[in-house]
mmCIF file of C-alpha atoms in Angstrom:
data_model
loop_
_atom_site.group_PDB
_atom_site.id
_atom_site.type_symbol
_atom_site.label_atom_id
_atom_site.label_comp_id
_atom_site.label_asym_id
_atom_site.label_seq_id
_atom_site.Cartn_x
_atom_site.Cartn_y
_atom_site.Cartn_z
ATOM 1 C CA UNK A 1 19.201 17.855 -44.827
ATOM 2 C CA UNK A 2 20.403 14.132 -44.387
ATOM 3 C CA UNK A 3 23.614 12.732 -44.717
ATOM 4 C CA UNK A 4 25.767 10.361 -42.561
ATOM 5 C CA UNK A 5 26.367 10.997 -39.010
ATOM 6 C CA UNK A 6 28.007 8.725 -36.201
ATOM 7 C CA UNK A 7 25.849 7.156 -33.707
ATOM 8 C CA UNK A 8 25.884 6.245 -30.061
ATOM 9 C CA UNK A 9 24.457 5.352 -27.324
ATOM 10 C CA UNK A 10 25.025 8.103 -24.724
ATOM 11 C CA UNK A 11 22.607 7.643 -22.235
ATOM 12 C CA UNK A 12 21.081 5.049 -19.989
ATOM 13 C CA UNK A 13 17.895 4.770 -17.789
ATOM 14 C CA UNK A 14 15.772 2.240 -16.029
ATOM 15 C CA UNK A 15 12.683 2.511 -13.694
ATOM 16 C CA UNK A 16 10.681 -0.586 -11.740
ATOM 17 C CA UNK A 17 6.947 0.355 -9.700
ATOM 18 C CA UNK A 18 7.454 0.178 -5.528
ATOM 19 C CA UNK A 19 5.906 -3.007 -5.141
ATOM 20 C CA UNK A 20 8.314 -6.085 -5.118
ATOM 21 C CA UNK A 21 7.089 -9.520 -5.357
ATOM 22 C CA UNK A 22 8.702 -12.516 -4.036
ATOM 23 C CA UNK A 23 8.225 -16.058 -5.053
ATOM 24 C CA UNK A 24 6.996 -17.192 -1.846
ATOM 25 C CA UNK A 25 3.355 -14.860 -2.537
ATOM 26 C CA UNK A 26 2.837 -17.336 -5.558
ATOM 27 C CA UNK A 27 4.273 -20.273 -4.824
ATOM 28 C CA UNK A 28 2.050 -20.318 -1.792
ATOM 29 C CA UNK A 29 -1.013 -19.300 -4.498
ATOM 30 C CA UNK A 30 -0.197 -22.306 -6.128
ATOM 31 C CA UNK A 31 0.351 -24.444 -3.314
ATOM 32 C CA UNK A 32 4.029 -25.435 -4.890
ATOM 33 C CA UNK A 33 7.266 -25.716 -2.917
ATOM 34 C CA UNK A 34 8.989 -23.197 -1.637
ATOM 35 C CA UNK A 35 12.106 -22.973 -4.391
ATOM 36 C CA UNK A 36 10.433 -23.924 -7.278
ATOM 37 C CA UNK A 37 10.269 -20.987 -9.166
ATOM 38 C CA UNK A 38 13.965 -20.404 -8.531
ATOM 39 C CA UNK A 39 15.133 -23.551 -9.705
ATOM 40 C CA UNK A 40 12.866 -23.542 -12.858
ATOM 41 C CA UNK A 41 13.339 -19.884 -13.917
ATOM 42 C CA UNK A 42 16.149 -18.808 -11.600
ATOM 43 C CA UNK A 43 13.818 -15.609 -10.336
ATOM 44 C CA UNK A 44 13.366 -14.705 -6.678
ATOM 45 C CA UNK A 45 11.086 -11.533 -7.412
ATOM 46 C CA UNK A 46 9.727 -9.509 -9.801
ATOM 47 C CA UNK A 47 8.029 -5.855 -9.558
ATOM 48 C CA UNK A 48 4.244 -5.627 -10.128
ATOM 49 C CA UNK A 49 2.545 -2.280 -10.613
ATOM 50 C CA UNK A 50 -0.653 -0.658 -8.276
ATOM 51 C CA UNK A 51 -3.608 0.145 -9.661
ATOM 52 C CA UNK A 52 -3.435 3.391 -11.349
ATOM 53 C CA UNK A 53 -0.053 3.017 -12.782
ATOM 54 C CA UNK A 54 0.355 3.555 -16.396
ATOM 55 C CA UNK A 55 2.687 2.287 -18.809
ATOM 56 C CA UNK A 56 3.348 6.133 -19.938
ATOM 57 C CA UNK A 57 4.098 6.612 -16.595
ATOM 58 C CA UNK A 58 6.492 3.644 -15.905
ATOM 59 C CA UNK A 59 8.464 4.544 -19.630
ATOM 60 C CA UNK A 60 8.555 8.136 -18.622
ATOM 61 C CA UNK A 61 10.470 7.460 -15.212
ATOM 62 C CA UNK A 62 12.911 5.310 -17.380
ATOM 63 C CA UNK A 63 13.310 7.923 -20.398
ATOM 64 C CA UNK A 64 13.883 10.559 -17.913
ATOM 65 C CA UNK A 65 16.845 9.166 -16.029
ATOM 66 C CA UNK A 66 18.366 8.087 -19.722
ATOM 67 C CA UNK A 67 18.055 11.701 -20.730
ATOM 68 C CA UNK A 68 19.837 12.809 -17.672
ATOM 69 C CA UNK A 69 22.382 10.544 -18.033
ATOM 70 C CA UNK A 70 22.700 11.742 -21.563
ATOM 71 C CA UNK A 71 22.890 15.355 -20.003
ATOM 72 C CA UNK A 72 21.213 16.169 -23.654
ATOM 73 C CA UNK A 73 19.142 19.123 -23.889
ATOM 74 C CA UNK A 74 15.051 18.589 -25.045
ATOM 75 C CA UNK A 75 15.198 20.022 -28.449
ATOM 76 C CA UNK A 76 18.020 17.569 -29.467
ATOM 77 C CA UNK A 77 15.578 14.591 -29.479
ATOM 78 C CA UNK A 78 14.254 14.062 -32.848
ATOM 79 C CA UNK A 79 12.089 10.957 -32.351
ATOM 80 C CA UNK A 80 10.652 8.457 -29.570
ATOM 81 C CA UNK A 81 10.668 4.939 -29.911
ATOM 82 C CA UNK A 82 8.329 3.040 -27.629
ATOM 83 C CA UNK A 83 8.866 -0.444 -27.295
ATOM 84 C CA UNK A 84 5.410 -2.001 -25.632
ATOM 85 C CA UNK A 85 3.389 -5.219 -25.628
ATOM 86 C CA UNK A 86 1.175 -2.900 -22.721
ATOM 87 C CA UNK A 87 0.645 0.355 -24.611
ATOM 88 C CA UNK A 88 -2.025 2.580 -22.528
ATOM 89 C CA UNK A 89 -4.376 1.993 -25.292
ATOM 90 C CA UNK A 90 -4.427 0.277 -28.982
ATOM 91 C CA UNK A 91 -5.549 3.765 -30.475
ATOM 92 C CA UNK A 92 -3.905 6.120 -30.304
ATOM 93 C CA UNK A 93 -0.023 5.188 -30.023
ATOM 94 C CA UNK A 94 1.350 5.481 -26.622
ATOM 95 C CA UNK A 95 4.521 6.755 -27.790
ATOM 96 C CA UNK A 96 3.380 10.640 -28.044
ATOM 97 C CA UNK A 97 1.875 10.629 -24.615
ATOM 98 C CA UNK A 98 5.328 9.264 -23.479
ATOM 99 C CA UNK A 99 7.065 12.124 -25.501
ATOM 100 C CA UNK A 100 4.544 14.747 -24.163
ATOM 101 C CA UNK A 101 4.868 13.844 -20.273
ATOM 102 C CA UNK A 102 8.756 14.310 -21.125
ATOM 103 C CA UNK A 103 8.351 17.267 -22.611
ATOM 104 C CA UNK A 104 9.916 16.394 -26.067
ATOM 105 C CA UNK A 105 6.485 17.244 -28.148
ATOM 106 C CA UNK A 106 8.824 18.330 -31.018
ATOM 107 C CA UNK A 107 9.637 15.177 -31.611
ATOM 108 C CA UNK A 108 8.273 12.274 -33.405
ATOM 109 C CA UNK A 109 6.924 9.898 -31.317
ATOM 110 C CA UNK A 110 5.714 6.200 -32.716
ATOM 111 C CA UNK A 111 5.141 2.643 -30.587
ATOM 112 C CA UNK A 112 6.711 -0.662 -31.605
ATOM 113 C CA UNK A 113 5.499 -4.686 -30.941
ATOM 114 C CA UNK A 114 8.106 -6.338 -31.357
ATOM 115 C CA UNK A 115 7.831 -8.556 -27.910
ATOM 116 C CA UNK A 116 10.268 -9.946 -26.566
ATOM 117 C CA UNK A 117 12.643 -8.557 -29.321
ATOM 118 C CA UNK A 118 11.168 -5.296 -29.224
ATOM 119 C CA UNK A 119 14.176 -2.818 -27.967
ATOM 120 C CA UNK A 120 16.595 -5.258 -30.372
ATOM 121 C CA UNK A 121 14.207 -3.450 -33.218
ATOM 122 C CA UNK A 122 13.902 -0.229 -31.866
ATOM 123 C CA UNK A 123 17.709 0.305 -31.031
ATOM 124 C CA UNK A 124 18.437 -0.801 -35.173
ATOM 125 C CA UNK A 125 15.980 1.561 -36.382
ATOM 126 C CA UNK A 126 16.966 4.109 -33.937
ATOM 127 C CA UNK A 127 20.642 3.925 -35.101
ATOM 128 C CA UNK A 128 19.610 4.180 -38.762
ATOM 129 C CA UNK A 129 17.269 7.457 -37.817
ATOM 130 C CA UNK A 130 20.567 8.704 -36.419
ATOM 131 C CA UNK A 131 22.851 8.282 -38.606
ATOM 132 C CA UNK A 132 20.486 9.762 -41.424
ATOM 133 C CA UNK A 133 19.152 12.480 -40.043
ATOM 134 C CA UNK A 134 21.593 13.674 -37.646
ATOM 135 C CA UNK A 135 19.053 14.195 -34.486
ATOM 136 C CA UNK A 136 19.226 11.984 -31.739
ATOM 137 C CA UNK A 137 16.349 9.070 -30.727
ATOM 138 C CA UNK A 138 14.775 7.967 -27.499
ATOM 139 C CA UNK A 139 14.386 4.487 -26.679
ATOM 140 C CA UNK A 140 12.138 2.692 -24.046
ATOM 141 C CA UNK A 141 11.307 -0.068 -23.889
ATOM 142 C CA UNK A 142 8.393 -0.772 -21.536
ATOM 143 C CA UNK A 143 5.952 -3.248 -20.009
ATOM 144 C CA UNK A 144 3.497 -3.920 -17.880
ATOM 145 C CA UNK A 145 2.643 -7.423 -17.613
ATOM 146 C CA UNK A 146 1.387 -8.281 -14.133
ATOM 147 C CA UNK A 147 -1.838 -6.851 -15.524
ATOM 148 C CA UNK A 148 -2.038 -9.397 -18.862
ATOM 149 C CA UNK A 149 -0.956 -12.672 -17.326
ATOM 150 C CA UNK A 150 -3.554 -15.107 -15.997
ATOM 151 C CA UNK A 151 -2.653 -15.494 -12.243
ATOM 152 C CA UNK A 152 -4.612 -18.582 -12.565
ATOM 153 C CA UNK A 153 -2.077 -20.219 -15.014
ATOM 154 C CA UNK A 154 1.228 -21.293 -13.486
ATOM 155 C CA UNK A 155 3.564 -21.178 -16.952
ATOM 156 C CA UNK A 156 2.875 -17.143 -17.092
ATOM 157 C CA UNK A 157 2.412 -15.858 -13.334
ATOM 158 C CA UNK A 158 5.762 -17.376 -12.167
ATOM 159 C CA UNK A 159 7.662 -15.405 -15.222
ATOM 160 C CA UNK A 160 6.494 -11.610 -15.750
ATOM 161 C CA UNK A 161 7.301 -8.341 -14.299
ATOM 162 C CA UNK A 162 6.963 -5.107 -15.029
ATOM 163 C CA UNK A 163 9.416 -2.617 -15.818
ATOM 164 C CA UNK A 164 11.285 0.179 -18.268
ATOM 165 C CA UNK A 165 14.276 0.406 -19.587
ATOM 166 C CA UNK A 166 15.475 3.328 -21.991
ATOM 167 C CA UNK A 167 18.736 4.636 -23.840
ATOM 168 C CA UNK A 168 19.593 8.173 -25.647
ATOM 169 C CA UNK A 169 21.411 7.513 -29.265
ATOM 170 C CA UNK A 170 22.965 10.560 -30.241
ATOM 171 C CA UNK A 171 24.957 11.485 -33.610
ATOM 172 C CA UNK A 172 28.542 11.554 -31.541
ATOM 173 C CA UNK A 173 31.550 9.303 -31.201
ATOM 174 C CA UNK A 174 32.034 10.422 -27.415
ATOM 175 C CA UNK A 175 29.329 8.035 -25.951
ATOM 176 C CA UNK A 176 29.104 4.793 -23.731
ATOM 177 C CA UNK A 177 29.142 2.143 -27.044
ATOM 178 C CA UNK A 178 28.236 1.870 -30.649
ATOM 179 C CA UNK A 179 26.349 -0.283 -32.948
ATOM 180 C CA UNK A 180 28.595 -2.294 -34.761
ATOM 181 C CA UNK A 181 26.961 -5.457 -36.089
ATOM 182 C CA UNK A 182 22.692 -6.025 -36.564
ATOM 183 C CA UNK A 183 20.330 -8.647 -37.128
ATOM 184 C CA UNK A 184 16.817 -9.438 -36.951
ATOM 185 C CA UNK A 185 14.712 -11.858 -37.804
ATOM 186 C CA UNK A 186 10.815 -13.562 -37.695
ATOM 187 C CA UNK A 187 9.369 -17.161 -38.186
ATOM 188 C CA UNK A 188 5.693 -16.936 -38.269
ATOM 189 C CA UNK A 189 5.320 -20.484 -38.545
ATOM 190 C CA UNK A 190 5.656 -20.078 -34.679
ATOM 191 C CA UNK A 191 3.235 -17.435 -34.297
ATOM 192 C CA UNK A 192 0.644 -18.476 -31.923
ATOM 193 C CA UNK A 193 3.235 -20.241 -29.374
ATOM 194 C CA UNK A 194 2.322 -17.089 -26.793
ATOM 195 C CA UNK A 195 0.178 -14.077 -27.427
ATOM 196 C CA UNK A 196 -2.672 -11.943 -26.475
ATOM 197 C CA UNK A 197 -5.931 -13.090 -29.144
ATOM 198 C CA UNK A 198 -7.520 -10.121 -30.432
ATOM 199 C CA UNK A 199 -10.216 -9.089 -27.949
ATOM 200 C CA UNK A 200 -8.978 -10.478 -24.646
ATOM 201 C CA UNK A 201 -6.911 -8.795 -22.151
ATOM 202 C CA UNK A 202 -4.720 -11.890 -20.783
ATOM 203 C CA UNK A 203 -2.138 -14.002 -21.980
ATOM 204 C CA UNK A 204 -1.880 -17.823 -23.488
ATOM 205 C CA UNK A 205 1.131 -19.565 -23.664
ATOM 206 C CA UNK A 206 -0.014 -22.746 -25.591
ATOM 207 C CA UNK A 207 3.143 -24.759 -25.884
ATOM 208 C CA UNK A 208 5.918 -23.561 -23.305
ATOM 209 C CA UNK A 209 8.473 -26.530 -24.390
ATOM 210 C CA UNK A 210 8.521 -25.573 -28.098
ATOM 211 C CA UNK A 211 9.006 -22.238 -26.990
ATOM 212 C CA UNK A 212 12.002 -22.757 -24.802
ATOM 213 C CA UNK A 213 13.715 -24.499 -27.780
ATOM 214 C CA UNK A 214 12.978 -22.089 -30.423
ATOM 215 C CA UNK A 215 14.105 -18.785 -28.215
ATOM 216 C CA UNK A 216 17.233 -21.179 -27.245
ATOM 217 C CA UNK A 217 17.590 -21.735 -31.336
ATOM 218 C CA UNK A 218 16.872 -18.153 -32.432
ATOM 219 C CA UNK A 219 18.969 -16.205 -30.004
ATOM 220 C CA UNK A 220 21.986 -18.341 -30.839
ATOM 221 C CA UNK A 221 22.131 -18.176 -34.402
ATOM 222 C CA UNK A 222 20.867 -14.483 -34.455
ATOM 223 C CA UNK A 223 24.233 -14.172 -31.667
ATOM 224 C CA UNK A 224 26.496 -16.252 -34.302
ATOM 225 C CA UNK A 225 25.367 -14.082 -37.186
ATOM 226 C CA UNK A 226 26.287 -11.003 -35.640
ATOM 227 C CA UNK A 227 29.747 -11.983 -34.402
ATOM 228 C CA UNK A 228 30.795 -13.693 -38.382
ATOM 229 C CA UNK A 229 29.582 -10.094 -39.506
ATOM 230 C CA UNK A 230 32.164 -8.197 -38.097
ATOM 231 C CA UNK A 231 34.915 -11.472 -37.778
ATOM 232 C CA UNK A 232 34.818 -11.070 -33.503
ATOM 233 C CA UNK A 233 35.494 -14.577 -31.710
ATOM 234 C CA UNK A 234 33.152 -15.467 -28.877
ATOM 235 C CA UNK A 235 36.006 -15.393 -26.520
ATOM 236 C CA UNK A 236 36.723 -11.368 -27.385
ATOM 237 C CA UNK A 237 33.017 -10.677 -25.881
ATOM 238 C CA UNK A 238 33.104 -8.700 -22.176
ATOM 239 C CA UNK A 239 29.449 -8.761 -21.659
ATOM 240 C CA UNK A 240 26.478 -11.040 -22.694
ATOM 241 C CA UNK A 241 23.219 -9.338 -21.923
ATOM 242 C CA UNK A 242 20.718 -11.495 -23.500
ATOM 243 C CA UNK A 243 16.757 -11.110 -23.345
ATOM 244 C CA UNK A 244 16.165 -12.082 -19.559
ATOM 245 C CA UNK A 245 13.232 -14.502 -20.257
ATOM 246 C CA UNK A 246 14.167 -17.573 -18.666
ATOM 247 C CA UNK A 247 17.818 -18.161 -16.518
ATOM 248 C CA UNK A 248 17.575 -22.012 -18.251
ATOM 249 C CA UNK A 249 17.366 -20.272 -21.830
ATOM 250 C CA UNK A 250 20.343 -17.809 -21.599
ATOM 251 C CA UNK A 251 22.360 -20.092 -20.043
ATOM 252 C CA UNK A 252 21.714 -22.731 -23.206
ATOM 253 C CA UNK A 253 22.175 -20.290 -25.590
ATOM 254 C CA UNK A 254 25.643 -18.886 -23.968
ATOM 255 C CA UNK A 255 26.969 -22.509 -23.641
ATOM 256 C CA UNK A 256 26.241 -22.707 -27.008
ATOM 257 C CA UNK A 257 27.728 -19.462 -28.280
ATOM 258 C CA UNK A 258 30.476 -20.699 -25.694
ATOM 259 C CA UNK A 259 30.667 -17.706 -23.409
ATOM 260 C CA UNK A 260 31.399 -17.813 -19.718
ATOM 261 C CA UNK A 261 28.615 -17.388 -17.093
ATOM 262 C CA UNK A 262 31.092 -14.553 -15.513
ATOM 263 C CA UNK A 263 30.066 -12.270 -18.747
ATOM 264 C CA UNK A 264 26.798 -13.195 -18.767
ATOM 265 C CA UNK A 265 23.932 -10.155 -17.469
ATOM 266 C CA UNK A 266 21.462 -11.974 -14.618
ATOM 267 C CA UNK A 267 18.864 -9.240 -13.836
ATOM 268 C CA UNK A 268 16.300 -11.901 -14.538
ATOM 269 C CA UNK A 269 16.794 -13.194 -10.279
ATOM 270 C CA UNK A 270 15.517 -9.992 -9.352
ATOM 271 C CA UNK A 271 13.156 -7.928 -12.483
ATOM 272 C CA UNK A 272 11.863 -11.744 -13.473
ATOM 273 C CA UNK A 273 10.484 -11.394 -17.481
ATOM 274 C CA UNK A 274 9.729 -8.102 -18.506
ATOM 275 C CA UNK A 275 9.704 -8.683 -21.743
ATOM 276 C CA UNK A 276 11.333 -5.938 -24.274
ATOM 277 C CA UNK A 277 12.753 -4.099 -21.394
ATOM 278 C CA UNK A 278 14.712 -6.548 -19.944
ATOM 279 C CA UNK A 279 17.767 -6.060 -22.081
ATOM 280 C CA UNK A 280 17.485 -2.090 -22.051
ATOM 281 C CA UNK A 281 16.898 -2.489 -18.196
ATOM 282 C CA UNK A 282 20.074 -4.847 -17.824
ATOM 283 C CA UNK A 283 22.285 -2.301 -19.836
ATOM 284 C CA UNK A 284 21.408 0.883 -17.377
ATOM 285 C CA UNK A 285 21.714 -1.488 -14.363
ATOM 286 C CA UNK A 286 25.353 -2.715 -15.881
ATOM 287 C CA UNK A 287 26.044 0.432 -17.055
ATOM 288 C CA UNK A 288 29.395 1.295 -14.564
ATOM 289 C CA UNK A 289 30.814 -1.801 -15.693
ATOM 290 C CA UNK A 290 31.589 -1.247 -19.010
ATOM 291 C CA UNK A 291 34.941 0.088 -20.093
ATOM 292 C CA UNK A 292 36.326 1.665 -23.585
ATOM 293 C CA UNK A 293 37.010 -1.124 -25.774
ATOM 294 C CA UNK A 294 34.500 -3.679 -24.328
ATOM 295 C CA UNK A 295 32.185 -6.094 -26.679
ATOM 296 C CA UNK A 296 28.769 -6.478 -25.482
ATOM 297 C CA UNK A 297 26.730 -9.089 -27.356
ATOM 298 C CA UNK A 298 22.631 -8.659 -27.247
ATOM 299 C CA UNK A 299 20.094 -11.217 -28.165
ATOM 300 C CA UNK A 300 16.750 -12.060 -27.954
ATOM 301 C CA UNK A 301 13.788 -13.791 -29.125
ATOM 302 C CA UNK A 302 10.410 -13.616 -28.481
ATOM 303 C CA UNK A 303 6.173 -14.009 -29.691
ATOM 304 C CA UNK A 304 6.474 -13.904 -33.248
ATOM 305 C CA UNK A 305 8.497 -15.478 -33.201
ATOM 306 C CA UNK A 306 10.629 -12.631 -33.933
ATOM 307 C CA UNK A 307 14.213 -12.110 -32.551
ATOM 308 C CA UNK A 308 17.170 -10.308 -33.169
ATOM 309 C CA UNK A 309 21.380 -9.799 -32.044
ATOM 310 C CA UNK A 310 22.931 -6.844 -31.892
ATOM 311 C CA UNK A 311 27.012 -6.068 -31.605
ATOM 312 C CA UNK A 312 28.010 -2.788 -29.327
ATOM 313 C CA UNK A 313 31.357 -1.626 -28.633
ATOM 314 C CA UNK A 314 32.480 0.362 -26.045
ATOM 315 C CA UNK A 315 34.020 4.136 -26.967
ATOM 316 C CA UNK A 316 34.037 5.530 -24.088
#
């Protein structure tokens, strides 16, 4: 039976491997100055998986703590949403492995590459799953990167990390926030700016300057749309957790949307670039600092180009 049921988000979870790396391991690699990285990218470390790790593994920390935080039982979960650039493999999906080492093997289970954008996709679909059917959604969002990036190519091994981030939507009006205003968007006229080419294993980033203007570009008027939606000034926002990609790009496209640095989510100095997870991973980090009635604003862009904004408000 479907129908229309509230929605939101009432858990949170992150996860990061052991292993920190700090800037000075690379920038001594490349034989640059100590600070560089900082200054360019504003990142002192990032975490890099061992060998062995798996991406199933690294999601499955994250969607564990979210559905503890949720304090939801198993059989509530009515679908898993993985959002990976890494999966384990290309065939089959990730996403049912992930639901299987969490027990939830009732529930549908299905990966999603969207990049950079990809939780901003998962979290709209997951909403709409919720509010239809009436059974609540897992989302992590999950990558490992350190293992596609050419260590040998200074735009990409300053940048990535590796890491999960996950949240629990739930048909109730008792959780953390809501969805409130959605967009997303693609330009595939941009497509081959970064990428993986079919049949390699690393990572190209073939024009990083056109990149940094179009995420700058995308994220801002995907923010804008969201706010006109619902009629919310820029001033009435409490948080800005944008895609953590670059510190230079946020900070352009939150002068633009004209929002303080003091709302604005830096997990970037210490996760670096971890592509889909980094807003998911922000949220459970930030989580204690959100209050009933807060805005938080959401934005990213990424490979695609695809991108997306999404509106939450606090309920609870």
């Amino acid at each position: 039976m479907s129908g229309f049921y509230p929605s939101s988000i009432i858990g949170f979870g992150h996860a990061v491997p052991k292993r920190q790396v700090f800037n000075a391991e690379i920038e001594a690699g490349f034989g640059i100055e100590s600070g560089w990285i900082e200054r360019r990218t504003g990142i002192r470390s990032r975490y890099w998986v061992e060998d062995g790790e798996t991406l199933t593994d690294l999601a499955a920390k994250a969607g564990r703590m979210a559905l503890a935080n949720a304090g939801i039982a198993q059989s509530e979960i009515g679908m898993v949403l993985l959002a990976t650039s890494t999966p384990d493999h290309l065939l089959p999906p990730s996403a049912p492995l992930l639901a299987h080492k969490l027990g939830l093997s009732d529930a549908g289970a299905v990966d999603l590459a969207g990049a950079c954008s990809g939780f901003l996709y998962a979290l709209v679909m997951g909403d709409a799953l919720v509010r239809m059917q009436g059974k609540a959604v897992l989302i992590v969002a999950a990558n490992i990167l350190s293992r596609r990036i050419n260590r040998q190519e200074r735009a990409s091994a300053v940048m990535f990390g590796d890491a999960a981030g996950a949240v629990v939507l739930a048909p109730s009006q008792s959780g953390f926030c809501s969805l409130v205003s959605s967009t997303l968007t693609s330009d595939g006229s941009h497509y081959d700016l970064i990428g993986i080419p079919a049949g390699e294993t690393l990572m190209t980033m073939r024009d990083g300057r056109t990149m940094f203007a179009q995420a700058v570009k995308t994220m801002t008027e995907c923010g804008n749309t969201v706010l006109q939606q619902v009629h919310v000034a820029s001033n009435a926002i409490n948080h800005f957790v944008p895609h953590q990609a670059n510190a230079r790009i946020f900070d352009a496209v939150a002068e633009q949307l004209q929002l303080s640095n003091a709302v604005t989510a830096r997990t970037i100095s210490d996760y670096g670039n971890s592509s889909a997870a980094t807003i998911p991973l922000s949220l459970s980090l930030g989580g204690k600092q959100y209050s009933k009635g807060d805005l938080i604003l959401l934005t990213a862009a990424g490979a695609g180009l695809t991108g997306g904004a999404a509106l939450l408000s606090c309920t609870g």
